[in-house]
Structure formats: structure tokens, C-alpha cells
Coordinates of C-alpha atoms in Angstrom, one line a residue:
M30 CA 107.5 10.9 22.7
K31 CA 104.1 10.1 24.1
K32 CA 105.3 6.7 25.3
L33 CA 108.2 8.4 27.1
I34 CA 105.8 10.9 28.8
L35 CA 103.5 8.0 29.8
S36 CA 106.3 5.9 31.3
A37 CA 107.6 8.9 33.3
I38 CA 104.4 10.3 34.8
L39 CA 101.6 7.7 34.6
T40 CA 101.3 4.7 36.8
F41 CA 98.2 2.9 35.6
T42 CA 99.5 -0.4 34.2
T43 CA 96.7 -0.8 31.6
L44 CA 96.8 2.8 30.4
V45 CA 96.8 3.5 26.7
L46 CA 96.3 6.5 24.4
A47 CA 92.6 7.1 23.7
T48 CA 92.6 9.9 21.2
D49 CA 93.9 13.4 20.3
V50 CA 90.8 15.7 20.5
V51 CA 90.8 18.6 18.1
N52 CA 91.1 22.0 20.0
D53 CA 91.3 20.1 23.3
E54 CA 93.8 17.9 25.2
T55 CA 95.1 14.4 24.5
Y56 CA 92.9 11.8 26.3
Y57 CA 94.1 8.5 27.8
K58 CA 92.0 5.6 29.0
H59 CA 92.3 3.1 31.9
Q60 CA 90.4 -0.1 31.4
T61 CA 89.2 -2.4 34.2
K62 CA 86.7 -5.3 34.1
K63 CA 83.6 -3.1 34.4
T64 CA 84.8 0.4 33.7
Q65 CA 86.8 2.5 31.3
I66 CA 88.0 5.9 32.6
I67 CA 88.9 8.4 29.9
F68 CA 90.9 11.5 31.1
T69 CA 93.6 13.9 30.3
K70 CA 97.2 13.9 31.7
E71 CA 96.5 16.6 34.2
H72 CA 93.5 14.7 35.6
L73 CA 95.5 11.6 36.4
P74 CA 95.1 12.0 40.2
F75 CA 91.3 12.4 39.7
A76 CA 91.2 9.3 37.4
K77 CA 92.9 7.3 40.2
R78 CA 90.2 8.5 42.6
A79 CA 87.5 7.6 40.1
D80 CA 89.1 4.1 39.7
V81 CA 88.9 3.3 43.4
L82 CA 85.5 4.8 43.9
T83 CA 83.8 3.2 40.9
D84 CA 84.8 -0.3 42.2
Q85 CA 83.0 0.5 45.4
I86 CA 80.0 2.0 43.6
H87 CA 79.7 -1.1 41.4
N88 CA 79.8 -3.4 44.4
R89 CA 77.1 -1.5 46.2
Y90 CA 74.8 -0.5 43.3
E91 CA 74.8 -4.0 41.9
K92 CA 73.2 -5.2 45.1
S93 CA 71.0 -2.2 45.6
F94 CA 69.6 -2.0 42.0
N95 CA 69.6 -5.8 41.6
W96 CA 71.4 -5.5 38.3
E97 CA 74.9 -6.0 36.9
L98 CA 75.7 -3.6 34.0
D99 CA 75.5 -5.4 30.6
E100 CA 78.1 -3.2 29.1
T101 CA 81.3 -1.4 30.1
L102 CA 80.6 1.9 31.9
Y103 CA 82.6 4.6 30.2
I104 CA 83.5 7.5 32.5
G105 CA 84.7 10.7 30.9
L106 CA 86.6 13.2 33.0
L107 CA 86.5 16.2 30.7
S108 CA 89.5 18.5 30.4
H109 CA 89.9 22.0 31.9
N110 CA 88.7 23.4 28.6
N111 CA 85.2 22.4 29.6
Q112 CA 84.7 24.3 32.9
I113 CA 81.0 23.4 33.4
P114 CA 79.5 22.7 36.9
N115 CA 77.5 19.7 35.7
G116 CA 77.6 16.2 34.4
Y117 CA 75.3 13.7 32.5
S118 CA 74.7 10.1 32.0
T119 CA 73.3 8.2 29.0
Q120 CA 72.8 4.8 27.3
F121 CA 73.1 6.4 23.8
P122 CA 75.0 5.1 22.0
I123 CA 76.9 3.3 24.8
N124 CA 76.7 3.1 28.6
R125 CA 78.6 6.2 29.7
Q126 CA 78.8 9.3 31.9
I127 CA 80.5 12.6 31.3
N128 CA 81.8 14.6 34.3
Y129 CA 82.8 18.2 34.0
I130 CA 85.3 20.0 36.3
G131 CA 83.5 23.2 37.4
G132 CA 81.6 22.2 40.5
S133 CA 83.5 24.4 42.9
Q134 CA 81.5 27.3 41.6
H135 CA 78.4 25.8 43.3
I136 CA 80.1 24.3 46.4
D137 CA 77.4 25.7 48.7
Y138 CA 74.5 24.5 46.5
F139 CA 75.5 20.9 46.4
C140 CA 76.3 20.8 50.1
S141 CA 79.0 18.1 49.6
T142 CA 82.7 17.6 50.4
S143 CA 83.9 16.4 47.0
W144 CA 82.5 17.5 43.6
L145 CA 84.0 14.5 41.8
D146 CA 82.5 12.1 44.3
T147 CA 79.1 13.7 44.0
L148 CA 79.2 13.3 40.2
L149 CA 80.3 9.7 40.4
Y150 CA 77.6 8.8 42.9
H151 CA 74.9 10.7 41.1
E152 CA 75.6 9.9 37.5
S153 CA 76.4 6.2 38.2
A154 CA 73.0 5.9 39.8
H155 CA 71.6 7.0 36.4
N156 CA 73.6 4.4 34.6
Y157 CA 72.1 1.7 36.7
Q158 CA 68.6 3.1 36.5
F159 CA 68.7 3.1 32.7
N160 CA 70.8 0.1 32.0
V161 CA 68.6 -2.4 33.8
K162 CA 66.5 -4.8 31.7
A163 CA 64.4 -7.1 33.8
N164 CA 62.7 -8.7 30.8
G165 CA 63.9 -11.1 28.2
F166 CA 62.8 -9.1 25.2
S167 CA 64.9 -6.0 26.1
R168 CA 67.9 -8.3 26.8
F169 CA 67.4 -9.9 23.4
L170 CA 67.3 -6.5 21.7
H171 CA 70.5 -5.5 23.5
Y172 CA 72.2 -8.8 22.4
V173 CA 71.3 -8.0 18.8
F174 CA 71.5 -4.2 18.6
G175 CA 73.3 -3.0 21.7
N176 CA 72.0 -0.2 24.0
G177 CA 70.3 2.6 22.3
N178 CA 70.8 1.5 18.7
F179 CA 67.3 0.2 18.1
L180 CA 64.7 2.8 18.6
L181 CA 61.0 2.2 18.1
P182 CA 58.3 4.7 19.2
I183 CA 58.9 3.1 22.6
P184 CA 62.6 2.3 23.3
M185 CA 62.1 -1.3 24.3
S186 CA 65.8 -2.0 24.6
V187 CA 66.2 0.6 27.4
P188 CA 62.6 1.0 28.8
N189 CA 63.5 3.1 31.8
V190 CA 64.5 6.1 29.7
M191 CA 60.8 6.7 29.5
E192 CA 60.5 7.0 33.3
N193 CA 59.5 10.5 34.7
L194 CA 62.4 12.8 35.8
F195 CA 60.9 13.1 39.3
M196 CA 61.8 9.5 40.0
V197 CA 65.0 9.5 37.9
E198 CA 66.6 12.6 39.3
G199 CA 65.1 12.4 42.8
N200 CA 66.5 8.9 43.2
A201 CA 70.0 10.0 42.0
V202 CA 69.9 12.8 44.5
L203 CA 69.1 10.2 47.2
N204 CA 72.0 8.1 46.0
E205 CA 74.4 11.0 46.0
S206 CA 73.6 11.7 49.6
W207 CA 74.2 8.5 51.6
H208 CA 77.9 7.8 51.1
G209 CA 79.4 10.2 53.7
N210 CA 80.1 13.0 51.2
G211 CA 77.1 15.1 52.1
G212 CA 74.6 16.0 49.3
R213 CA 71.6 18.1 48.6
L214 CA 69.4 16.2 51.1
Y215 CA 71.6 17.7 53.9
S216 CA 70.8 21.3 52.8
G217 CA 68.4 23.3 54.9
R218 CA 67.7 25.5 51.9
F219 CA 66.2 22.5 50.0
K220 CA 64.3 21.1 53.0
A221 CA 62.7 24.5 53.4
Q222 CA 61.9 24.7 49.7
T223 CA 60.2 21.3 49.8
I224 CA 58.1 22.1 52.9
L225 CA 56.9 25.3 51.3
Q226 CA 56.0 23.6 48.1
A227 CA 54.0 21.0 50.1
K228 CA 52.2 23.7 52.2
A229 CA 51.3 25.5 49.0
G230 CA 49.7 22.3 47.5
K231 CA 52.1 22.2 44.6
I232 CA 53.4 18.6 45.0
T233 CA 50.8 16.9 42.8
P234 CA 51.0 14.0 40.3
Q235 CA 50.4 16.4 37.5
N236 CA 53.3 18.7 38.6
V237 CA 55.8 15.8 39.0
Y238 CA 54.8 13.8 35.9
N239 CA 55.0 16.8 33.6
T240 CA 57.4 19.6 32.8
T241 CA 56.0 22.8 34.2
L242 CA 56.9 26.4 33.7
N243 CA 56.3 27.2 37.4
F244 CA 58.7 28.0 40.2
P245 CA 61.0 26.2 41.2
Y246 CA 61.1 24.9 37.6
G247 CA 63.5 22.0 37.0
E248 CA 64.5 21.8 40.7
T249 CA 61.2 20.1 41.3
Y250 CA 62.7 16.9 39.9
Y251 CA 65.9 17.1 41.8
I252 CA 64.9 18.6 45.1
T253 CA 61.3 17.6 45.7
G254 CA 62.0 14.3 44.0
G255 CA 65.1 13.9 46.2
F256 CA 63.1 14.4 49.4
Y257 CA 60.3 12.1 48.2
N258 CA 62.9 9.4 47.6
L259 CA 64.4 10.1 51.0
Y260 CA 60.9 9.7 52.6
M261 CA 60.4 6.4 50.7
A262 CA 63.9 5.1 51.5
Q263 CA 63.4 5.8 55.2
K264 CA 60.0 4.1 55.2
Y265 CA 60.7 1.1 52.9
G266 CA 64.5 0.8 52.7
I267 CA 66.9 2.3 50.1
D268 CA 67.5 -1.1 48.5
N269 CA 63.8 -1.6 48.0
L270 CA 63.5 1.8 46.5
N271 CA 66.4 1.4 44.1
K272 CA 64.9 -1.9 43.0
Y273 CA 61.9 0.1 41.7
F274 CA 63.9 0.6 38.5
H275 CA 64.5 -3.2 38.2
Q276 CA 60.7 -3.7 38.5
H277 CA 59.8 -0.8 36.2
S278 CA 62.1 -2.1 33.4
K279 CA 59.8 -5.2 33.1
L280 CA 57.3 -2.9 31.4
F281 CA 59.0 -2.9 27.9
I282 CA 55.7 -2.5 26.1
W283 CA 54.4 0.6 27.9
P284 CA 56.9 1.7 30.6
Q285 CA 54.6 4.4 32.0
L286 CA 52.9 2.5 34.8
T287 CA 54.6 4.2 37.8
N288 CA 51.9 3.4 40.2
H289 CA 52.1 -0.3 39.3
S290 CA 55.9 -0.5 39.7
M291 CA 55.9 1.4 43.0
R292 CA 53.2 -0.8 44.4
K293 CA 55.1 -3.9 43.5
V294 CA 58.3 -2.9 45.4
T295 CA 56.7 -1.1 48.4
G296 CA 53.1 -2.2 48.6
I297 CA 51.8 1.4 48.0
S298 CA 51.2 3.2 44.7
F299 CA 53.3 6.1 43.6
E300 CA 50.5 8.6 43.8
D301 CA 49.3 7.4 47.2
S302 CA 52.8 7.6 48.6
L303 CA 53.3 11.0 47.1
K304 CA 50.1 12.2 48.9
D305 CA 51.4 10.8 52.2
F306 CA 54.8 12.4 51.7
T307 CA 53.2 15.8 50.8
E308 CA 50.9 15.7 53.9
L309 CA 53.9 14.9 56.2
Y310 CA 56.0 17.8 54.8
A311 CA 53.0 20.2 54.8
S312 CA 52.6 19.4 58.5
K313 CA 56.1 20.5 59.5
K314 CA 56.5 23.8 61.3
L315 CA 58.4 26.5 59.3
V316 CA 58.7 30.2 60.1
K317 CA 59.0 32.5 57.1
A318 CA 61.2 35.6 57.0
G319 CA 59.1 38.7 57.3
G320 CA 60.2 42.3 57.5
N321 CA 60.0 44.7 54.6
R322 CA 60.0 42.6 51.4
F323 CA 61.3 44.7 48.5
L324 CA 62.5 42.4 45.7
G325 CA 61.7 39.0 44.2
S326 CA 63.4 36.7 41.8
Q327 CA 62.5 33.5 40.0
Y328 CA 66.1 32.2 40.3
Y329 CA 68.4 32.5 43.3
Y330 CA 71.5 34.6 43.3
D331 CA 73.3 35.3 46.5
I332 CA 73.9 38.8 48.0
N333 CA 77.3 40.4 48.1
S334 CA 78.4 43.7 49.7
D335 CA 81.2 46.1 50.7
E336 CA 81.2 48.9 53.3
D337 CA 78.9 51.1 51.2
E338 CA 76.7 48.9 49.1
L339 CA 74.8 45.6 48.6
Y340 CA 74.7 44.1 45.1
F341 CA 73.1 41.1 43.6
I342 CA 71.3 39.8 40.5
T343 CA 67.6 39.1 40.2
N344 CA 65.3 37.7 37.5
E345 CA 61.8 38.9 38.4
S346 CA 59.8 37.1 35.6
G347 CA 61.8 34.0 34.8
V348 CA 61.9 34.9 31.1
S349 CA 63.3 38.4 31.2
K350 CA 67.0 39.2 31.4
P351 CA 68.6 39.3 34.8
Q352 CA 69.2 42.7 36.3
L353 CA 71.8 44.0 38.7
N354 CA 70.5 45.6 41.9
I355 CA 72.8 48.0 43.9
I356 CA 71.6 49.2 47.3
D357 CA 73.1 52.1 49.1
K358 CA 73.5 51.1 52.8
K359 CA 72.8 54.6 54.1
S360 CA 69.8 55.6 52.0
L361 CA 68.6 52.1 51.1
K362 CA 67.9 53.4 47.7
I363 CA 68.0 50.7 44.9
K364 CA 69.7 51.3 41.5
K365 CA 68.9 48.7 38.9
E366 CA 71.0 48.0 35.8
K367 CA 69.9 45.8 33.0
G368 CA 72.3 44.0 30.7
S369 CA 73.3 40.5 29.5
W370 CA 74.3 39.4 32.9
I371 CA 75.3 35.8 33.5
G372 CA 73.3 34.7 36.6
G373 CA 75.6 34.3 39.6
K374 CA 77.0 36.0 42.7
V375 CA 78.2 39.5 42.0
V376 CA 81.8 40.5 42.7
K377 CA 82.9 44.2 42.7
K378 CA 86.4 45.1 41.3
D379 CA 87.6 48.7 40.9
K380 CA 84.1 50.0 41.1
D381 CA 83.0 47.7 38.3
Y382 CA 80.5 44.8 38.8
Y383 CA 80.9 41.2 37.5
T384 CA 79.2 37.9 38.1
I385 CA 80.8 34.6 38.8
G386 CA 79.9 32.3 36.0
Y387 CA 81.0 30.3 33.0
N388 CA 80.6 30.8 29.2
Y389 CA 82.2 30.1 25.9
T390 CA 85.4 32.2 25.5
S391 CA 86.0 30.7 22.1
A392 CA 84.3 28.4 19.7
F393 CA 85.8 25.4 21.6
H394 CA 86.5 26.5 25.2
I395 CA 84.3 27.2 28.2
H396 CA 85.9 29.1 31.0
Q397 CA 84.8 30.0 34.5
G398 CA 85.6 33.5 35.7
L399 CA 84.1 36.9 36.2
Y400 CA 81.7 38.2 33.5
D401 CA 80.6 41.7 32.9
S402 CA 77.2 43.1 31.8
D403 CA 77.9 42.0 28.2
A404 CA 78.6 38.4 29.3
S405 CA 82.3 39.0 28.4
I406 CA 85.0 37.5 30.7
L407 CA 87.5 39.6 32.5
D408 CA 90.7 38.0 31.0
S409 CA 92.6 38.1 34.3
T410 CA 90.0 35.8 35.8
K411 CA 90.0 32.9 33.3
S412 CA 89.8 29.6 35.2
K413 CA 89.4 31.4 38.5
I414 CA 86.2 31.2 40.6
V415 CA 86.8 34.6 42.3
Q416 CA 85.5 35.0 45.8
G417 CA 86.6 38.7 46.0
Y418 CA 89.6 41.0 46.3
L419 CA 91.9 42.1 49.1
S420 CA 92.5 45.8 49.6
T421 CA 95.8 45.2 47.9
N422 CA 93.8 44.1 44.8
K423 CA 95.0 40.5 45.1
P424 CA 92.3 38.1 44.0
V425 CA 91.0 35.4 46.4
F426 CA 89.8 32.5 44.2
F427 CA 89.3 28.8 43.6
D428 CA 91.6 27.5 40.9
A429 CA 89.1 25.8 38.5
K430 CA 91.8 23.6 36.9
S431 CA 92.8 21.8 40.1
S432 CA 89.5 21.8 42.0
Y433 CA 87.9 18.7 40.6
T434 CA 87.5 17.2 44.0
Q435 CA 87.5 20.1 46.5
P436 CA 88.0 23.9 46.0
N437 CA 91.7 24.8 46.1
L438 CA 91.8 28.3 47.5
F439 CA 94.5 30.8 46.3
V440 CA 95.3 34.3 47.5
G441 CA 97.1 36.1 44.7
D442 CA 99.4 33.5 43.0
K443 CA 99.9 31.5 46.2
F444 CA 98.0 28.4 47.3
F445 CA 96.2 29.0 50.6
R446 CA 94.4 25.7 51.5
Q447 CA 91.6 23.4 50.4
V448 CA 88.2 24.5 51.7
N449 CA 84.6 23.4 51.5
S450 CA 82.5 26.5 51.2
S451 CA 82.5 29.9 49.6
V452 CA 84.8 32.5 51.2
H453 CA 83.9 35.8 52.9
I454 CA 86.5 38.6 52.9
D455 CA 86.2 41.3 55.5
K456 CA 87.5 44.9 55.3
N457 CA 90.7 43.9 57.1
N458 CA 91.5 41.2 54.5
N459 CA 90.5 38.3 56.9
L460 CA 89.2 35.2 55.2
Y461 CA 86.2 33.2 56.6
Y462 CA 85.1 29.8 55.3
F463 CA 84.2 26.2 56.4
I464 CA 86.2 23.1 56.2
Q465 CA 84.6 19.6 56.2
N466 CA 86.2 16.7 58.1
G467 CA 83.9 13.7 57.8
K468 CA 80.6 14.8 59.3
K469 CA 82.1 17.7 61.2
R470 CA 82.0 21.2 59.7
T471 CA 84.4 23.8 61.1
L472 CA 84.3 27.6 60.8
Y473 CA 87.7 29.2 60.1
K474 CA 89.1 32.7 60.3
N475 CA 92.2 32.7 58.2
N476 CA 94.0 29.6 59.5
T477 CA 92.3 29.5 62.9
A478 CA 89.5 27.1 63.7
L479 CA 86.7 28.8 65.6
F480 CA 83.8 26.5 66.0
S481 CA 82.6 23.1 64.8
Y482 CA 79.2 21.3 64.5
L483 CA 77.9 18.2 62.9
G484 CA 76.6 18.7 59.4
F485 CA 77.5 19.5 55.8
Y486 CA 75.6 22.8 55.3
G487 CA 77.2 26.1 56.3
I488 CA 77.9 29.4 54.5
V489 CA 79.6 32.5 55.9
S490 CA 77.4 35.5 55.3
D491 CA 78.9 38.6 57.0
V492 CA 81.1 40.0 59.8
D493 CA 80.1 43.0 61.8
K494 CA 82.4 45.8 63.1
N495 CA 82.9 44.0 66.4
G496 CA 84.1 40.9 64.7
N497 CA 81.0 38.8 65.2
I498 CA 80.5 36.3 62.4
Y499 CA 77.2 35.6 60.8
F500 CA 76.6 32.3 58.9
I501 CA 73.8 30.2 57.4
A502 CA 73.2 26.7 58.7
N503 CA 70.4 24.2 59.2
S504 CA 67.5 24.7 61.5
E505 CA 65.2 21.7 62.3
N506 CA 63.0 22.3 59.3
G507 CA 65.0 24.6 57.1
S508 CA 67.9 27.1 56.9
S509 CA 68.5 30.0 59.3
L510 CA 71.0 32.7 60.3
Y511 CA 73.4 32.1 63.2
R512 CA 76.0 34.3 65.0
Y513 CA 79.4 33.4 66.3
S514 CA 80.4 35.9 69.1
D515 CA 82.8 35.5 72.0
N516 CA 83.3 31.8 71.5
K517 CA 79.5 31.3 71.6
V518 CA 77.0 30.5 68.8
T519 CA 73.4 31.8 68.9
R520 CA 70.7 31.9 66.3
A521 CA 70.3 35.4 64.9
H522 CA 66.8 35.1 63.4
E523 CA 63.7 33.0 63.9
A524 CA 63.0 32.3 60.2
D525 CA 63.6 28.8 58.6
N526 CA 63.8 29.9 55.0
I527 CA 66.9 32.1 55.0
L528 CA 69.4 31.5 52.3
G529 CA 71.7 34.5 52.7
A530 CA 72.2 37.7 54.8
K531 CA 74.1 40.9 54.6
L532 CA 74.3 43.5 57.5
I533 CA 73.1 47.1 57.0
D534 CA 74.2 48.2 60.5
G535 CA 74.4 46.7 64.0
N536 CA 70.7 45.7 64.1
R537 CA 69.3 45.6 60.5
V538 CA 70.0 42.9 57.9
V539 CA 68.9 42.2 54.4
L540 CA 67.9 38.6 54.1
S541 CA 67.5 36.4 51.0
A542 CA 64.8 33.7 51.4
V543 CA 62.9 31.1 49.5
G544 CA 59.2 31.3 49.2
E545 CA 56.3 29.3 47.6
D546 CA 56.4 31.2 44.3
E547 CA 59.8 32.9 44.2
Y548 CA 63.0 33.8 46.1
Y549 CA 62.6 37.2 47.9
Y550 CA 64.8 39.8 49.6
T551 CA 63.6 41.5 52.7
L552 CA 64.9 44.1 55.3
D553 CA 64.5 42.9 58.9
T554 CA 66.1 43.2 62.3
L555 CA 68.5 40.7 64.0
K556 CA 67.5 38.6 67.0
T557 CA 69.3 36.6 69.6
I558 CA 67.9 33.0 70.2
N559 CA 69.7 30.3 72.1
N560 CA 69.8 27.7 69.4
L561 CA 72.7 25.9 67.8
P562 CA 72.7 24.6 64.2
F563 CA 70.5 21.6 63.8
N564 CA 72.3 18.3 63.1
T565 CA 70.5 16.7 60.1
T566 CA 71.0 13.0 60.2
L567 CA 69.7 10.7 57.4

């Protein structure tokens, strides 16, 4: 029966059954010279995309990292039973990467067109970073024991696994961002965060070598590390910077000499170049959002609203449970509700509050959907990344199962279109969102294109009673609020650290912003400044 199914629906000529996984789907594999792609039947279109893209990645990364993988790269495209917005790469016990399907939940965060492409670019960079062995001893150990099967106190067979995460993740963020798919280096939010960390004197060797329990926590490796790698690539060339890992892998006895390896490939030590990078970013001009600051959070959760209220999650200490904040628009009084909230954007349905998230819904399955204050899923939202509800109670959502590449937007049970940002719904059931076409980003109202600009970063925030549309986009050194009105775009605030905005009335707005030590929420007034979104070119 399986052979009949395969012959009817699958077109890969080298496809064979991989395994039946208990409590999951049947997996198949497609073998090429350098790669084996492992996937389920429903992910065949995505496996074909991965097949084409990984050939291009191998050709480019082999030259850039100066290394040809010494083992097959196994790429797992996990089934819809694992709706996690993440992925990982490892050399243990084999050279592989695992890519999960759930990235549409964070489409604004990653600032990219395709989630699957982002995973393949990012995780494959890790595979090259770790697989490289520019010394005979490590190659001998690999010949005898394979990758990761011979561990001493120092893993001499795969020395780069000892490298600090600031270089490892920062370099992978760099490599996710130069293929024409966008990436976090195009995000004004993260540029502002990096500038603020530099101005606060927090980008030091001690903070980047070591794991710290300080804001912005693990994002230091990805975001600050990404912008450091961008700085170095712009100054010394991306291929030179990628070859850092080839050089570093020569240190099989004590692979901790980051300064030595960086000096060999660029002529400057890591710590000296980090100091130069920090001074450059600290010198950049950035205007912070002021106004009446009333709440802070160690983790960022976007604001949502309806005609009467604003609602959003905060986590004030970083170790306490998140709490729900409900603000009455007329009185501006804040009601706080504690619970076992899953951190995410809040969606209101029938006077109840839920957060967009993912969690175990059984011992074996992880689903995206709306979760209540007890971290229990609303059953009707399983596998739906709900953006909100129409006045008819129809859900507007991304279908998690089919959104491996880009978010597939549904209204009720009908497919609407493929989009590239979160969706705002106004009181008249109009939908507002962005669509990406190459480097051009276009603002839409329902099916009507309104305005385009160059860039990958754009999030619709709110719509006022006159139909003016407010959205977040890049400023020169960060992220700001813009207004589309009468076929014209103006800047609606002078600050460069704005991440979200919700209107209180015609002149007042609640802003979410990134600071040096926390995210914060502030009440301020709107402005009109003749600026367009800044075109970030890398």
C-alpha cells in the first residue's frame, strides 16, 4: 500500500521509506550526494524546496567557510505534530539539523520572507561552523570514531563546539540575512536594541563570553552577536569572517583562543574589534520614547486592543510568572491578572483573554493555538495562529500545518492569501498586513495595495476612526511609528526604539519600546514628521 501511495503522489526518484515514528507520522527520505532530507508526506512541497536550496547553500558555504562537509548533512523537516517556532543543528551523533514548522507565529520577529529558508540558511551555517576540522588530528579522530562519538574533556574531534555562542549564533544570524530573504539584521527593533546596549556599556568581553542573567538574556548572542558579525563582514568581507571557523578549528588542544583566531583572519583581535564595534554603535544617534512610562517587562509581548481596552502580557522580574494587563481606554486604569500565561500576544474572544503560543497538548504532540490563563489550549484553535476575530466571530488565522514557508492566511474556513506580517483587524472587519515581493514591502487593506517601500521590516499597529493606518518600520538607527493617510506616509513619532503602538484617542498613543534594561510601555502624544521608512541596505 505504501508503494502505491508513493508512486501516486511523490516525484523524488530516490525517495524511500525512512521509518514509522510512534505517535507521529510516517517519514520518508530523499538522498542526494551531500544531503539526506527526511520529511512526512504532507511536507513533500517543502522537501522539494529544501532540496533545491541546500544545493545552493552547499555551493556557497563550501567556498565561504573553506570546508566541504565530511559527512552527509541530514535535514529533518518535522511533522505538524511538532509546531515549534525553532530549529537546531548538531554534530552529535551525526551531522544534522532539525527544522520545526511553527515560525509563522514569529513572522514579525524574524523579519524574513520564508521561515523554511531562514531555518536552512541559519542552521546550515551551524553545520559548517561545527563540522570543519582544519587539523590532521581531528580528521584522524573523525576517520576512526566519526563525529561526536569520541569525547574527551575537550572534544578534539569537533573543536568548534567549544566556541562561544556570541560568535556561533551571531555568525548564523549574519548568514541568514544576506540571501535576499530578509533576516533579523534588517529589523529596526534589533538595531535599536544593539545601539542601546552599546550606549549602556554592556557589550563587553565578559558579557559576550559568558552566559549572563541580565537583559536581554540569550538575545545577546543572536542580536548583538549578529550586528557584530555584520560590522566585521562589512569591514573585512563575509568570506574572511566565515573562514574564522576554519582557522579556529586548528586549535584542537585548547579551542578557546578567540582573540588569536580573529587576528589570524582579520588582522585584529576579537576583543579589540568588539571594542571598535561598541564605540561605533554607541556613537549612533537614537531618540528614546518618553511620555508617561507606566509598565516594564523583561521579555517583549506586543500590545493588542479593541474599542474599549488595551491588553498585553508583561514579565516584570524575568523570573516571576507573566501577568495580563488590561487598560481601560477611557479611565486609563490598569487591571492586572496573574496566572500561568504562556508569553505571547493577547487575543480577546467572547470577553475572554488568550495568548498566542504553543505547548504540549498531549504527551507526544505540541500545538500552536490560543492558550488561557491555565496554559490550556482553546480546542477550536489547534494548529491555528489566530490573529483575531471578525464581528461575525469568524477567526482570522495562519494555518500552522501549511505555513512552513510563508503564513497562509485564512478567514473562517476559507483561504485568503499568503502574507508576510501579522494581521490587524479593524472594527469594520477590514484586514491590514504586509506582503513581501523581493526587497519591496507593500501595505495592504484587504486585497488592495496601498503603499510600498524598500525593506523587510513592517508591522501594522492600529487604524484610527478616520481610516489612517499606523505601522512600525525602520528609522535610520532603529524602529519608529509611521502613519499612512490620504495616500501619503509621514512619521508619527520621533523615537527610534518603538516596537508597537495602540491608539487611545485621536492624539494619544500607548507605545511599547525597548530600553537598556527592559522593554517598557509609555503613554505619549502623536506627532507629524515628514520622514519615510528608512531603507536598510546591507
